[in-house]
XYZ file of N, CA and C in Angstrom:
561
model
N 25.568 14.541 -0.686
C 25.662 13.706 0.486
C 24.262 13.406 1.005
N 23.989 12.145 1.269
C 22.689 11.707 1.755
C 22.639 11.873 3.276
N 21.564 12.506 3.767
C 21.405 12.664 5.213
C 21.011 11.321 5.836
N 21.100 11.248 7.149
C 20.729 10.014 7.859
C 19.254 9.701 7.629
N 18.395 10.715 7.706
C 16.954 10.514 7.505
C 16.670 10.009 6.090
N 17.356 10.584 5.113
C 17.136 10.121 3.742
C 17.672 8.708 3.563
N 18.776 8.391 4.207
C 19.306 7.025 4.159
C 18.325 6.020 4.755
N 17.674 6.412 5.855
C 16.668 5.538 6.465
C 15.504 5.315 5.511
N 15.046 6.388 4.849
C 13.921 6.223 3.919
C 14.330 5.468 2.661
N 15.593 5.558 2.261
C 16.053 4.745 1.134
C 16.002 3.270 1.518
N 16.456 2.952 2.736
C 16.441 1.568 3.211
C 15.006 1.041 3.319
N 14.143 1.799 4.008
C 12.751 1.369 4.172
C 12.029 1.359 2.828
N 12.272 2.382 2.010
C 11.638 2.449 0.695
C 12.024 1.294 -0.202
N 13.262 0.834 -0.090
C 13.690 -0.326 -0.871
C 12.919 -1.568 -0.435
N 12.760 -1.751 0.863
C 12.030 -2.923 1.371
C 10.569 -2.885 0.939
N 9.888 -1.773 1.229
C 8.462 -1.730 0.895
C 8.244 -1.686 -0.620
N 9.148 -1.033 -1.339
C 9.021 -0.986 -2.795
C 9.126 -2.366 -3.423
N 10.121 -3.136 -3.001
C 10.289 -4.486 -3.546
C 9.141 -5.409 -3.129
N 8.780 -5.373 -1.849
C 7.712 -6.267 -1.362
C 6.381 -5.961 -2.034
N 6.000 -4.693 -2.073
C 4.719 -4.342 -2.687
C 4.771 -4.477 -4.205
N 5.881 -4.095 -4.813
C 5.991 -4.198 -6.266
C 5.852 -5.630 -6.750
N 6.622 -6.534 -6.152
C 6.541 -7.932 -6.571
C 5.267 -8.598 -6.063
N 4.769 -8.161 -4.890
C 3.486 -8.666 -4.407
C 2.350 -8.301 -5.352
N 2.412 -7.106 -5.909
C 1.414 -6.690 -6.892
C 1.491 -7.510 -8.164
N 2.704 -7.841 -8.583
C 2.855 -8.697 -9.777
C 2.234 -10.071 -9.550
N 2.428 -10.625 -8.362
C 1.836 -11.933 -8.044
C 0.314 -11.839 -8.058
N -0.234 -10.729 -7.556
C -1.690 -10.569 -7.545
C -2.262 -10.508 -8.960
N -1.505 -9.972 -9.892
C -2.013 -9.844 -11.260
C -2.002 -11.159 -12.027
N -1.217 -12.106 -11.597
C -1.092 -13.379 -12.314
C -2.018 -14.417 -11.678
N -3.126 -14.786 -12.347
C -4.063 -15.735 -11.745
C -3.622 -17.196 -11.877
N -2.406 -17.414 -12.311
C -1.894 -18.784 -12.426
C -0.548 -18.856 -11.713
N -0.016 -20.037 -11.571
C 1.265 -20.208 -10.893
C 1.165 -19.806 -9.442
N 2.125 -18.988 -8.942
C 2.093 -18.610 -7.529
C 0.893 -17.732 -7.165
N 0.287 -17.094 -8.147
C -0.863 -16.230 -7.878
C -2.200 -16.944 -7.930
N -2.214 -18.241 -8.286
C -3.478 -18.967 -8.425
C -4.213 -19.079 -7.097
N -3.491 -19.410 -6.040
C -4.116 -19.527 -4.725
C -4.651 -18.169 -4.273
N -3.876 -17.122 -4.515
C -4.302 -15.778 -4.123
C -5.521 -15.346 -4.932
N -5.555 -15.676 -6.225
C -6.699 -15.312 -7.063
C -7.969 -15.969 -6.541
N -7.859 -17.222 -6.140
C -9.006 -17.933 -5.591
C -9.475 -17.295 -4.287
N -8.536 -16.914 -3.422
C -8.903 -16.290 -2.144
C -9.540 -14.923 -2.358
N -9.063 -14.169 -3.345
C -9.673 -12.873 -3.629
C -11.116 -13.069 -4.085
N -11.333 -14.060 -4.926
C -12.666 -14.303 -5.468
C -13.624 -14.818 -4.399
N -13.164 -15.746 -3.564
C -14.057 -16.420 -2.623
C -14.103 -15.787 -1.237
N -13.037 -15.086 -0.840
C -12.988 -14.600 0.534
C -12.802 -13.090 0.613
N -11.673 -12.582 0.104
C -11.328 -11.179 0.316
C -12.338 -10.238 -0.331
N -12.749 -10.532 -1.551
C -13.743 -9.698 -2.221
C -15.067 -9.721 -1.487
N -15.495 -10.903 -1.056
C -16.748 -11.043 -0.301
C -16.652 -10.266 1.011
N -15.528 -10.417 1.696
C -15.331 -9.748 2.984
C -15.374 -8.232 2.842
N -14.692 -7.708 1.813
C -14.602 -6.258 1.641
C -15.775 -5.659 0.869
N -16.611 -6.503 0.227
C -17.771 -6.003 -0.496
C -17.485 -5.572 -1.915
N -16.418 -6.091 -2.502
C -16.044 -5.770 -3.876
C -15.971 -7.060 -4.688
N -16.152 -6.992 -6.007
C -15.904 -8.184 -6.826
C -14.429 -8.602 -6.695
N -14.183 -9.865 -6.408
C -12.841 -10.342 -6.086
C -11.803 -10.109 -7.165
N -12.146 -10.415 -8.415
C -11.176 -10.265 -9.507
C -10.824 -8.801 -9.724
N -11.840 -7.959 -9.713
C -11.612 -6.514 -9.891
C -10.752 -5.975 -8.747
N -11.054 -6.387 -7.527
C -10.285 -5.955 -6.364
C -8.826 -6.394 -6.481
N -8.612 -7.641 -6.880
C -7.250 -8.184 -7.019
C -6.453 -7.396 -8.056
N -7.068 -7.072 -9.170
C -6.374 -6.347 -10.241
C -6.079 -4.907 -9.816
N -7.045 -4.235 -9.194
C -6.833 -2.849 -8.765
C -5.744 -2.775 -7.704
N -5.815 -3.655 -6.706
C -4.790 -3.644 -5.658
C -3.428 -4.010 -6.241
N -3.399 -5.012 -7.133
C -2.133 -5.416 -7.761
C -1.497 -4.283 -8.545
N -2.285 -3.602 -9.374
C -1.755 -2.479 -10.157
C -1.297 -1.340 -9.248
N -2.080 -1.061 -8.213
C -1.703 -0.001 -7.282
C -0.409 -0.311 -6.552
N -0.248 -1.568 -6.117
C 0.978 -1.951 -5.427
C 2.186 -1.895 -6.357
N 2.008 -2.321 -7.591
C 3.119 -2.257 -8.552
C 3.537 -0.808 -8.771
N 2.568 0.047 -9.063
C 2.887 1.454 -9.350
C 3.517 2.145 -8.143
N 2.876 2.052 -6.980
C 3.384 2.748 -5.799
C 4.696 2.136 -5.321
N 4.775 0.810 -5.312
C 5.989 0.148 -4.823
C 7.209 0.452 -5.664
N 7.076 0.265 -6.970
C 8.232 0.522 -7.827
C 8.527 2.017 -7.945
N 7.484 2.863 -7.832
C 7.720 4.312 -7.837
C 8.573 4.713 -6.643
N 8.216 4.200 -5.462
C 9.015 4.502 -4.269
C 10.430 3.975 -4.436
N 10.559 2.751 -4.916
C 11.878 2.143 -5.095
C 12.759 2.995 -6.009
N 12.239 3.369 -7.148
C 13.009 4.176 -8.100
C 13.198 5.600 -7.565
N 12.127 6.167 -6.984
C 12.177 7.555 -6.524
C 13.181 7.811 -5.422
N 13.218 6.938 -4.396
C 14.151 7.188 -3.293
C 15.600 7.026 -3.741
N 15.832 6.070 -4.628
C 17.216 5.869 -5.087
C 17.674 6.988 -6.015
N 16.815 7.405 -6.939
C 17.206 8.492 -7.840
C 17.408 9.793 -7.069
N 16.538 10.047 -6.108
C 16.676 11.247 -5.281
C 17.929 11.156 -4.419
N 18.142 10.014 -3.810
C 19.305 9.828 -2.936
C 20.625 9.914 -3.672
N 20.648 9.427 -4.904
C 21.885 9.472 -5.693
C 22.097 10.817 -6.377
N 21.111 11.707 -6.260
C 21.254 13.039 -6.845
C 21.167 13.052 -8.351
N 20.467 12.089 -8.932
C 20.399 12.023 -10.389
C 19.179 12.744 -10.961
N 18.503 13.539 -10.136
C 17.351 14.303 -10.603
C 17.638 15.791 -10.514
N 17.037 16.544 -11.427
C 17.102 17.997 -11.315
C 16.282 18.409 -10.092
N 16.543 19.595 -9.573
C 15.943 20.014 -8.305
C 14.416 20.020 -8.333
N 13.807 20.544 -9.399
C 12.339 20.577 -9.432
C 11.750 19.175 -9.527
N 12.393 18.292 -10.294
C 11.935 16.904 -10.387
C 12.137 16.183 -9.056
N 13.224 16.475 -8.375
C 13.486 15.883 -7.063
C 12.395 16.271 -6.065
N 11.971 17.531 -6.093
C 10.906 17.987 -5.199
C 9.588 17.276 -5.511
N 9.300 17.095 -6.798
C 8.088 16.361 -7.186
C 8.148 14.909 -6.726
N 9.305 14.279 -6.875
C 9.463 12.899 -6.422
C 9.267 12.796 -4.914
N 9.774 13.759 -4.166
C 9.591 13.743 -2.709
C 8.108 13.792 -2.349
N 7.356 14.648 -3.040
C 5.919 14.760 -2.772
C 5.186 13.480 -3.148
N 5.496 12.945 -4.311
C 4.792 11.758 -4.784
C 5.168 10.512 -3.990
N 6.372 10.472 -3.442
C 6.761 9.343 -2.572
C 5.915 9.328 -1.305
N 5.553 10.482 -0.792
C 4.691 10.547 0.391
C 3.315 9.990 0.054
N 2.769 10.386 -1.093
C 1.454 9.890 -1.506
C 1.492 8.381 -1.705
N 2.519 7.879 -2.373
C 2.646 6.435 -2.593
C 2.801 5.701 -1.261
N 3.541 6.280 -0.330
C 3.707 5.667 0.986
C 2.402 5.589 1.756
N 1.594 6.650 1.684
C 0.281 6.629 2.331
C -0.582 5.533 1.714
N -0.544 5.414 0.398
C -1.326 4.373 -0.285
C -0.904 2.983 0.167
N 0.390 2.746 0.250
C 0.870 1.424 0.649
C 0.603 1.145 2.124
N 0.610 2.179 2.957
C 0.256 1.990 4.367
C -1.205 1.567 4.485
N -2.082 2.205 3.712
C -3.504 1.837 3.729
C -3.686 0.392 3.267
N -3.028 0.023 2.183
C -3.136 -1.353 1.672
C -2.590 -2.340 2.701
N -1.453 -2.035 3.298
C -0.850 -2.933 4.278
C -1.727 -3.138 5.497
N -2.234 -2.039 6.057
C -3.076 -2.157 7.251
C -4.413 -2.828 6.940
N -5.003 -2.502 5.797
C -6.268 -3.133 5.424
C -6.091 -4.635 5.270
N -5.047 -5.041 4.555
C -4.783 -6.475 4.381
C -4.505 -7.144 5.723
N -3.770 -6.467 6.592
C -3.432 -7.043 7.893
C -4.678 -7.244 8.751
N -5.526 -6.235 8.819
C -6.735 -6.360 9.638
C -7.663 -7.431 9.080
N -7.757 -7.498 7.757
C -8.602 -8.519 7.149
C -8.049 -9.916 7.430
N -6.732 -10.089 7.293
C -6.132 -11.395 7.574
C -6.279 -11.762 9.052
N -6.143 -10.790 9.942
C -6.339 -11.070 11.377
C -7.751 -11.582 11.627
N -8.724 -10.994 10.969
C -10.111 -11.406 11.158
C -10.375 -12.766 10.527
N -9.950 -12.930 9.280
C -10.259 -14.153 8.537
C -9.366 -15.316 8.988
N -8.060 -15.081 9.103
C -7.114 -16.146 9.422
C -6.876 -16.298 10.920
N -7.085 -15.240 11.666
C -6.832 -15.273 13.090
C -5.360 -15.305 13.454
N -4.508 -14.734 12.615
C -3.074 -14.726 12.905
C -2.465 -13.389 12.509
N -1.278 -13.107 13.054
C -0.559 -11.866 12.757
C 0.050 -11.970 11.353
N -0.338 -11.118 10.428
C 0.130 -11.242 9.047
C 1.315 -10.328 8.710
N 2.038 -10.700 7.675
C 3.156 -9.912 7.169
C 2.731 -8.529 6.662
N 1.522 -8.367 6.073
C 1.136 -7.016 5.643
C 1.139 -5.975 6.768
N 0.962 -6.426 8.015
C 1.026 -5.473 9.142
C 2.423 -4.860 9.233
N 3.440 -5.677 9.023
C 4.822 -5.185 9.047
C 5.020 -4.158 7.929
N 4.491 -4.467 6.745
C 4.615 -3.526 5.626
C 3.835 -2.241 5.889
N 2.674 -2.344 6.522
C 1.901 -1.147 6.873
C 2.646 -0.268 7.866
N 3.273 -0.894 8.848
C 4.052 -0.140 9.840
C 5.266 0.506 9.187
N 5.975 -0.261 8.349
C 7.138 0.304 7.651
C 6.728 1.452 6.731
N 5.603 1.301 6.048
C 5.125 2.371 5.156
C 4.773 3.621 5.953
N 4.188 3.440 7.135
C 3.846 4.585 7.977
C 5.104 5.291 8.474
N 6.096 4.521 8.899
C 7.377 5.112 9.313
C 8.003 5.870 8.149
N 7.986 5.255 6.970
C 8.518 5.883 5.756
C 7.844 7.241 5.524
N 6.505 7.262 5.596
C 5.758 8.493 5.339
C 6.113 9.573 6.358
N 6.151 9.217 7.647
C 6.439 10.229 8.661
C 7.860 10.770 8.553
N 8.820 9.907 8.253
C 10.191 10.403 8.085
C 10.273 11.294 6.853
N 9.597 10.887 5.771
C 9.597 11.720 4.557
C 8.888 13.051 4.801
N 7.801 13.038 5.571
C 7.062 14.290 5.838
C 7.838 15.231 6.741
N 8.493 14.686 7.741
C 9.098 15.535 8.762
C 10.572 15.860 8.528
N 11.316 14.951 7.885
C 12.765 15.145 7.772
C 13.290 15.208 6.339
N 12.571 14.637 5.396
C 13.001 14.663 3.986
C 11.848 15.217 3.156
N 11.275 16.293 3.659
C 10.041 16.826 3.085
C 10.293 17.576 1.781
N 9.235 17.690 0.954
C 9.332 18.583 -0.200
C 9.501 20.020 0.302
N 10.314 20.789 -0.369
C 10.677 22.099 0.152
C 9.857 23.249 -0.395
N 9.214 23.079 -1.524
C 8.429 24.180 -2.090
C 6.972 24.060 -1.660
N 6.290 25.177 -1.637
C 4.882 25.190 -1.248
C 4.046 24.343 -2.199
N 4.336 24.417 -3.476
C 3.578 23.647 -4.465
C 3.712 22.152 -4.217
N 4.927 21.675 -4.013
C 5.108 20.236 -3.805
C 4.581 19.796 -2.439
N 4.606 20.676 -1.449
C 3.988 20.349 -0.160
C 2.473 20.218 -0.317
N 1.892 21.090 -1.132
C 0.455 20.988 -1.402
C 0.125 19.719 -2.169
N 0.979 19.359 -3.107
C 0.766 18.115 -3.849
C 0.755 16.926 -2.888
N 1.730 16.876 -1.985
C 1.802 15.778 -1.016
C 0.585 15.774 -0.097
N 0.195 16.947 0.370
C -0.937 17.036 1.307
C -2.242 16.646 0.637
N -2.563 17.274 -0.483
C -3.847 17.015 -1.119
C -3.884 15.646 -1.788
N -2.765 15.180 -2.294
C -2.720 13.817 -2.841
C -2.978 12.781 -1.764
N -2.395 12.983 -0.592
C -2.634 12.068 0.526
C -4.077 12.146 1.000
N -4.654 13.353 0.998
C -6.066 13.492 1.373
C -6.980 12.774 0.390
N -6.636 12.806 -0.885
C -7.427 12.082 -1.883
C -7.376 10.583 -1.607
N -6.185 10.066 -1.295
C -6.049 8.643 -0.950
C -6.920 8.313 0.254
N -6.883 9.154 1.280
C -7.673 8.908 2.484
C -9.170 9.055 2.223
N -9.547 9.949 1.308
C -10.954 10.087 0.924
C -11.454 8.803 0.270
N -10.679 8.251 -0.663
C -11.081 6.999 -1.304
C -11.052 5.833 -0.322
N -10.191 5.905 0.675
C -10.188 4.896 1.729
C -11.491 4.954 2.511
N -11.962 6.154 2.813
C -13.233 6.312 3.523
C -14.395 5.762 2.694
N -14.362 5.991 1.386
C -15.399 5.442 0.504
C -15.352 3.913 0.547
N -14.143 3.343 0.473
C -14.007 1.887 0.537
C -14.510 1.344 1.872
N -14.275 2.084 2.955
C -14.765 1.658 4.266
C -16.293 1.661 4.305
N -16.922 2.646 3.685
C -18.384 2.686 3.623
C -18.923 1.513 2.806
N -18.275 1.218 1.684
C -18.689 0.067 0.873
C -18.518 -1.210 1.670
N -17.400 -1.332 2.376
C -17.164 -2.514 3.201
C -18.231 -2.648 4.278
N -18.598 -1.540 4.890
C -19.596 -1.581 5.962
C -20.967 -1.992 5.429
N -21.336 -1.507 4.246
C -22.673 -1.785 3.717
C -22.738 -3.055 2.872
N -21.658 -3.408 2.171
C -21.700 -4.531 1.240
C -20.905 -5.757 1.689
N -19.965 -5.564 2.596
C -19.088 -6.667 2.996
C -19.794 -7.692 3.857
N -19.378 -8.938 3.729
C -19.905 -10.051 4.519
C -18.856 -10.402 5.557
N -19.149 -10.136 6.826
C -18.127 -10.240 7.859
C -18.304 -11.414 8.791
N -19.264 -12.232 8.590
C -19.494 -13.333 9.525
C -19.022 -14.639 8.903
N -19.814 -15.652 8.961
C -19.406 -16.982 8.505
C -19.270 -17.081 6.986
N -19.645 -16.031 6.258
C -19.529 -16.064 4.802
C -18.081 -16.216 4.350
N -17.165 -15.688 5.120
C -15.759 -15.746 4.714
C -15.050 -16.972 5.247
N -15.637 -17.679 6.162
C -14.942 -18.811 6.784
C -14.957 -20.063 5.904
N -16.120 -20.430 5.396
C -16.272 -21.719 4.748
C -15.460 -21.883 3.458
N -15.567 -20.971 2.474
C -14.811 -21.211 1.235
C -13.306 -21.103 1.442
N -12.910 -20.395 2.484
C -11.478 -20.167 2.695
C -10.801 -21.352 3.360
N -11.441 -21.925 4.336
C -10.825 -23.004 5.087
C -11.127 -24.343 4.431
N -10.202 -24.795 3.639
C -10.340 -26.101 3.004
C -9.495 -27.090 3.757
N -10.164 -28.074 4.340
C -9.433 -29.052 5.144
C -9.595 -30.435 4.577
């Protein structure tokens, strides 16, 4: 029987898993629906964040695909009881790490879009949903063994450590003024 908290995380995990998973696929395709995004990564987002645009697009795309679809598959397999107990505990821990990763991606994209576009972006909604997902998973659907709790804790700390490194690169290498305005706004 699925608890209410687990049902909530299955619902939220399905939303963020599908949105990030398919969003990552679009980022990886530099043609068709991803052509406009590829151009923006090269000319605006990469410049703004201080990373090469194509490399940034591919890394974020792969990360979103892996974390998004992992959460999608993990919450459903765990909720349906189709995993052995030790594997279920590992999935619970890794879902927390994936949720932290997607929250970082969502909030980073949202803040960047707010600065560059000057409007409230959809990634903010995904960042908020990912944060809710993580807190419910940590507090109510947590991994039960010490080992899996350590995996969730230290894995999340590693994600936050790399986020801090990215913030330092952004601070030292990113172009935050008019450099991002001109190539982006084509009128």
